[in-house]
CSV table of C-alpha atoms in Angstrom, one decimal:
chain,number,residue,atom,x,y,z
S,1,LYS,CA,91.3,-1.6,134.4
S,2,GLN,CA,91.2,-2.1,130.2
S,3,GLU,CA,93.7,-2.1,127.6
S,4,VAL,CA,94.2,-1.9,124.7
S,5,THR,CA,96.9,-3.0,122.7
S,6,GLN,CA,97.6,-3.3,118.8
S,7,ILE,CA,100.7,-5.5,117.6
S,8,PRO,CA,102.8,-4.5,115.1
S,9,ALA,CA,103.2,-0.3,116.4
S,10,ALA,CA,104.4,-0.4,112.5
S,11,LEU,CA,104.2,-2.1,109.4
S,12,SER,CA,105.5,-2.2,106.1
S,13,VAL,CA,104.4,-3.8,102.8
S,14,PRO,CA,104.3,-3.8,99.2
S,15,GLU,CA,100.6,-2.9,97.1
S,16,GLY,CA,98.6,-5.0,96.4
S,17,GLU,CA,99.2,-7.4,99.5
S,18,ASN,CA,96.6,-8.6,102.1
S,19,LEU,CA,97.3,-7.1,105.4
S,20,VAL,CA,96.1,-7.8,109.3
S,21,LEU,CA,96.1,-5.8,112.2
S,22,ASN,CA,95.6,-7.1,115.2
S,23,CYS,CA,94.0,-5.1,118.9
S,24,SER,CA,93.7,-7.0,121.9
S,25,PHE,CA,92.0,-6.2,124.9
S,26,THR,CA,91.7,-7.2,128.6
S,27,ASP,CA,88.9,-6.8,129.6
S,28,SER,CA,86.2,-9.0,127.5
S,29,ALA,CA,82.7,-7.1,129.0
S,30,ILE,CA,82.0,-5.2,125.8
S,31,TYR,CA,79.9,-3.0,124.3
S,32,ASN,CA,81.1,-2.7,120.8
S,33,LEU,CA,85.3,-2.4,118.9
S,34,GLN,CA,85.6,0.9,116.5
S,35,TRP,CA,88.2,0.4,114.4
S,36,PHE,CA,89.4,4.0,113.0
S,37,ARG,CA,91.7,5.0,110.5
S,38,GLN,CA,94.3,8.2,111.6
S,39,ASP,CA,96.1,9.9,108.1
S,40,PRO,CA,99.4,12.8,109.6
S,41,GLY,CA,98.0,16.0,110.9
S,42,LYS,CA,94.1,14.8,111.3
S,43,GLY,CA,91.7,13.9,112.9
S,44,LEU,CA,89.3,10.2,113.0
S,45,THR,CA,87.6,8.4,111.0
S,46,SER,CA,85.2,5.8,111.9
S,47,LEU,CA,86.2,2.6,109.9
S,48,LEU,CA,83.8,-0.2,110.9
S,49,LEU,CA,82.1,-0.3,114.3
S,50,ILE,CA,80.8,-4.8,115.6
S,51,GLN,CA,78.3,-5.3,118.2
S,52,SER,CA,79.2,-7.1,121.3
S,53,SER,CA,77.0,-9.6,119.8
S,54,GLN,CA,78.4,-9.8,116.3
S,55,ARG,CA,81.2,-12.0,114.8
S,56,GLU,CA,82.7,-9.8,111.8
S,57,GLN,CA,81.6,-6.7,109.8
S,58,THR,CA,82.8,-5.5,106.1
S,59,SER,CA,82.9,-2.7,104.6
S,60,GLY,CA,84.6,-2.9,100.4
S,61,ARG,CA,88.2,-4.2,100.6
S,62,LEU,CA,88.2,-4.1,104.9
S,63,ASN,CA,86.7,-6.8,107.5
S,64,ALA,CA,87.2,-6.6,111.1
S,65,SER,CA,86.4,-9.8,113.1
S,66,LEU,CA,85.3,-10.0,117.0
S,67,ASP,CA,86.6,-12.2,119.4
S,68,LYS,CA,85.4,-11.7,122.3
S,69,SER,CA,86.5,-14.7,124.7
S,70,SER,CA,89.6,-14.1,123.7
S,71,GLY,CA,89.5,-10.9,124.0
S,72,ARG,CA,91.0,-9.9,119.9
S,73,SER,CA,89.5,-8.7,116.7
S,74,THR,CA,91.5,-8.6,113.5
S,75,LEU,CA,91.2,-5.8,111.0
S,76,TYR,CA,91.6,-7.4,107.3
S,77,ILE,CA,93.0,-5.5,104.6
S,78,ALA,CA,92.4,-6.4,101.7
S,79,ALA,CA,94.2,-6.1,98.0
S,80,SER,CA,95.9,-3.0,99.6
S,81,GLN,CA,97.2,0.3,98.0
S,82,PRO,CA,99.0,3.0,98.6
S,83,GLY,CA,96.0,5.7,99.9
S,84,ASP,CA,95.6,2.9,102.6
S,85,SER,CA,98.6,4.4,104.1
S,86,ALA,CA,97.8,5.5,108.2
S,87,THR,CA,97.9,4.6,111.1
S,88,TYR,CA,95.1,2.4,111.7
S,89,LEU,CA,93.7,2.6,115.7
S,90,CYS,CA,90.8,0.4,117.5
S,91,ALA,CA,89.3,1.5,120.1
S,92,VAL,CA,86.9,-0.5,123.0
S,93,ARG,CA,84.0,0.8,124.7
S,94,PRO,CA,82.5,-1.5,127.4
S,95,ILE,CA,79.2,-2.2,128.7
S,96,VAL,CA,79.3,-0.5,131.7
S,97,SER,CA,81.1,2.9,132.4
S,98,SER,CA,80.9,5.7,135.1
S,99,GLY,CA,79.3,8.2,133.8
S,100,SER,CA,76.4,8.2,130.5
S,101,ALA,CA,78.8,8.8,128.3
S,102,ARG,CA,80.5,5.0,128.0
S,103,GLN,CA,83.9,6.0,127.6
S,104,LEU,CA,85.9,5.2,124.7
S,105,THR,CA,89.8,3.1,125.4
S,106,PHE,CA,92.5,3.1,122.4
S,107,GLY,CA,95.0,1.6,121.1
S,108,SER,CA,97.7,3.2,120.4
S,109,GLY,CA,97.6,2.2,117.3
S,110,THR,CA,99.7,1.2,114.3
S,111,GLN,CA,101.1,3.0,111.7
S,112,LEU,CA,100.5,1.3,108.1
S,113,THR,CA,102.7,2.2,104.9
S,114,VAL,CA,101.7,1.0,101.2
S,115,LEU,CA,104.4,0.6,98.8
S,116,PRO,CA,103.5,1.8,95.3
R,1,SER,CA,74.6,15.7,107.3
R,2,GLN,CA,76.6,16.5,110.5
R,3,THR,CA,79.9,18.2,110.6
R,4,ILE,CA,82.6,19.4,113.3
R,5,HIS,CA,85.2,22.1,113.8
R,6,GLN,CA,88.2,22.6,115.8
R,7,TRP,CA,89.5,25.9,115.7
R,8,PRO,CA,92.6,27.1,115.3
R,9,ALA,CA,94.3,24.5,113.5
R,10,THR,CA,97.8,24.9,115.0
R,11,LEU,CA,98.9,27.0,117.5
R,12,VAL,CA,102.2,27.6,118.9
R,13,GLN,CA,101.9,29.0,122.8
R,14,PRO,CA,105.6,30.3,125.6
R,15,VAL,CA,104.6,28.4,129.0
R,16,GLY,CA,102.6,30.1,131.5
R,17,SER,CA,100.5,31.5,128.9
R,18,PRO,CA,96.4,31.0,128.8
R,19,LEU,CA,94.6,29.0,126.2
R,20,SER,CA,91.2,28.0,125.1
R,21,LEU,CA,90.4,25.8,121.6
R,22,GLU,CA,86.7,25.8,120.6
R,23,CYS,CA,84.7,22.9,118.7
R,24,THR,CA,81.5,23.0,117.0
R,25,VAL,CA,79.1,20.6,115.9
R,26,GLU,CA,76.2,21.2,113.1
R,27,GLY,CA,73.1,19.6,112.0
R,28,THR,CA,72.3,17.7,115.3
R,29,SER,CA,70.7,18.7,118.6
R,30,ASN,CA,72.0,17.7,122.2
R,31,PRO,CA,75.5,15.6,120.9
R,32,ASN,CA,77.4,13.9,123.4
R,33,LEU,CA,81.0,15.6,123.6
R,34,TYR,CA,84.3,15.0,124.3
R,35,TRP,CA,88.4,16.6,123.7
R,36,TYR,CA,90.8,14.2,123.9
R,37,ARG,CA,94.1,14.1,123.9
R,38,GLN,CA,97.2,12.2,121.6
R,39,ALA,CA,100.5,12.6,122.6
R,40,ALA,CA,103.5,11.6,119.8
R,41,GLY,CA,102.8,7.4,119.0
R,42,ARG,CA,100.6,7.3,122.2
R,43,GLY,CA,97.1,6.7,121.3
R,44,LEU,CA,94.0,8.4,122.7
R,45,GLN,CA,93.1,10.4,126.2
R,46,LEU,CA,90.5,10.6,127.0
R,47,LEU,CA,90.2,14.0,129.7
R,48,PHE,CA,86.7,15.6,129.2
R,49,TYR,CA,83.4,14.8,128.0
R,50,SER,CA,79.9,15.8,128.9
R,51,VAL,CA,76.0,14.6,128.0
R,52,GLY,CA,75.0,18.4,128.2
R,53,ILE,CA,74.8,22.6,128.2
R,54,GLY,CA,76.8,22.6,131.7
R,55,GLN,CA,77.5,19.0,132.3
R,56,ILE,CA,81.3,18.6,132.5
R,57,SER,CA,83.7,15.4,133.6
R,58,SER,CA,87.1,14.8,133.7
R,59,GLU,CA,88.7,11.8,133.2
R,60,VAL,CA,91.9,12.9,134.3
R,61,PRO,CA,93.6,15.9,136.8
R,62,GLN,CA,95.0,18.1,135.3
R,63,ASN,CA,96.2,21.3,134.0
R,64,LEU,CA,93.2,22.0,131.9
R,65,SER,CA,89.4,22.9,132.6
R,66,ALA,CA,86.3,22.2,129.2
R,67,SER,CA,83.6,24.2,129.0
R,68,ARG,CA,79.4,23.9,126.9
R,69,PRO,CA,77.9,27.4,127.2
R,70,GLN,CA,76.2,25.8,124.1
R,71,ASP,CA,74.6,22.3,122.7
R,72,ARG,CA,76.7,22.8,120.2
R,73,GLN,CA,80.4,24.2,121.7
R,74,PHE,CA,82.5,22.3,123.4
R,75,ILE,CA,85.6,24.8,124.7
R,76,LEU,CA,89.0,23.8,126.3
R,77,SER,CA,91.1,25.7,128.4
R,78,SER,CA,93.8,26.5,130.8
R,79,LYS,CA,95.2,29.6,132.6
R,80,LYS,CA,98.4,28.9,132.7
R,81,LEU,CA,99.8,26.5,130.3
R,82,LEU,CA,102.9,23.7,130.7
R,83,LEU,CA,105.2,21.9,128.4
R,84,SER,CA,103.4,19.1,129.4
R,85,ASP,CA,100.3,20.6,127.4
R,86,SER,CA,101.8,20.2,123.9
R,87,GLY,CA,100.0,17.6,121.7
R,88,PHE,CA,97.9,16.8,119.7
R,89,TYR,CA,94.0,17.7,120.8
R,90,LEU,CA,91.3,16.1,118.8
R,91,CYS,CA,86.7,17.8,119.7
R,92,ALA,CA,84.6,14.1,118.9
R,93,TRP,CA,80.3,13.8,119.3
R,94,ALA,CA,78.8,11.1,119.4
R,95,THR,CA,74.6,10.8,119.6
R,96,SER,CA,73.4,10.6,123.4
R,97,GLY,CA,71.4,7.4,123.0
R,98,GLY,CA,73.0,6.2,119.5
R,99,THR,CA,74.8,4.3,117.5
R,100,ASP,CA,78.0,5.2,119.7
R,101,THR,CA,80.5,6.1,117.3
R,102,GLN,CA,82.0,8.7,117.8
R,103,TYR,CA,82.7,11.6,114.8
R,104,PHE,CA,85.6,13.5,115.0
R,105,GLY,CA,87.4,16.9,113.9
R,106,PRO,CA,90.0,17.6,112.4
R,107,GLY,CA,92.5,18.7,115.5
R,108,THR,CA,94.1,21.6,117.1
R,109,ARG,CA,98.2,20.5,116.9
R,110,LEU,CA,99.1,22.7,120.4
R,111,THR,CA,103.1,22.9,120.7
R,112,VAL,CA,104.1,24.9,123.8
R,113,LEU,CA,107.3,26.6,124.2
């Protein structure tokens, strides 16, 4: 059974710092991996999706990498801002799953606080 | 553009009372629909998913049920709520056979007292 782990559970950094969030998964047979952002009491917003054949994806100040063989992904945030404060979750989709909907398995998230 | 709605936004219910949470999607046809529950400090747990009208798959045995009476409507129900049903309930949709990105609704905070 796939397990997704995110360490640390919480992170606090001063504004302007570059930072890395980590995600690890136990089964490398994945179809893709996604990073989401969740603000307190809100739904999830998709940030980046990396297909299993890709090594990284970039969107603005965000860069996500994928090393399928080692079961790891990182989310790099450049020049962090207070508005980046949120919980960041990663989720993996298996190549094979029961049914046709290909369920995501989520990590428990890293709560990021960027201090002004 | 596509939008997803959930209501109510918050709900406080006594133990043993019934539950009905509704999710609707606009701007797409034949989406895959999902219900997740998020407990405090934990990741999302998939409860149900649906690939079409009347087609419901349950991921975990529980006190809840789901229905999809229309293509873009997904309902989460319970006949008798338990304390353990408290949590943040999220509905999501994805295109069937599309990019696989899931798009989430704003969520419903359920407190069972």
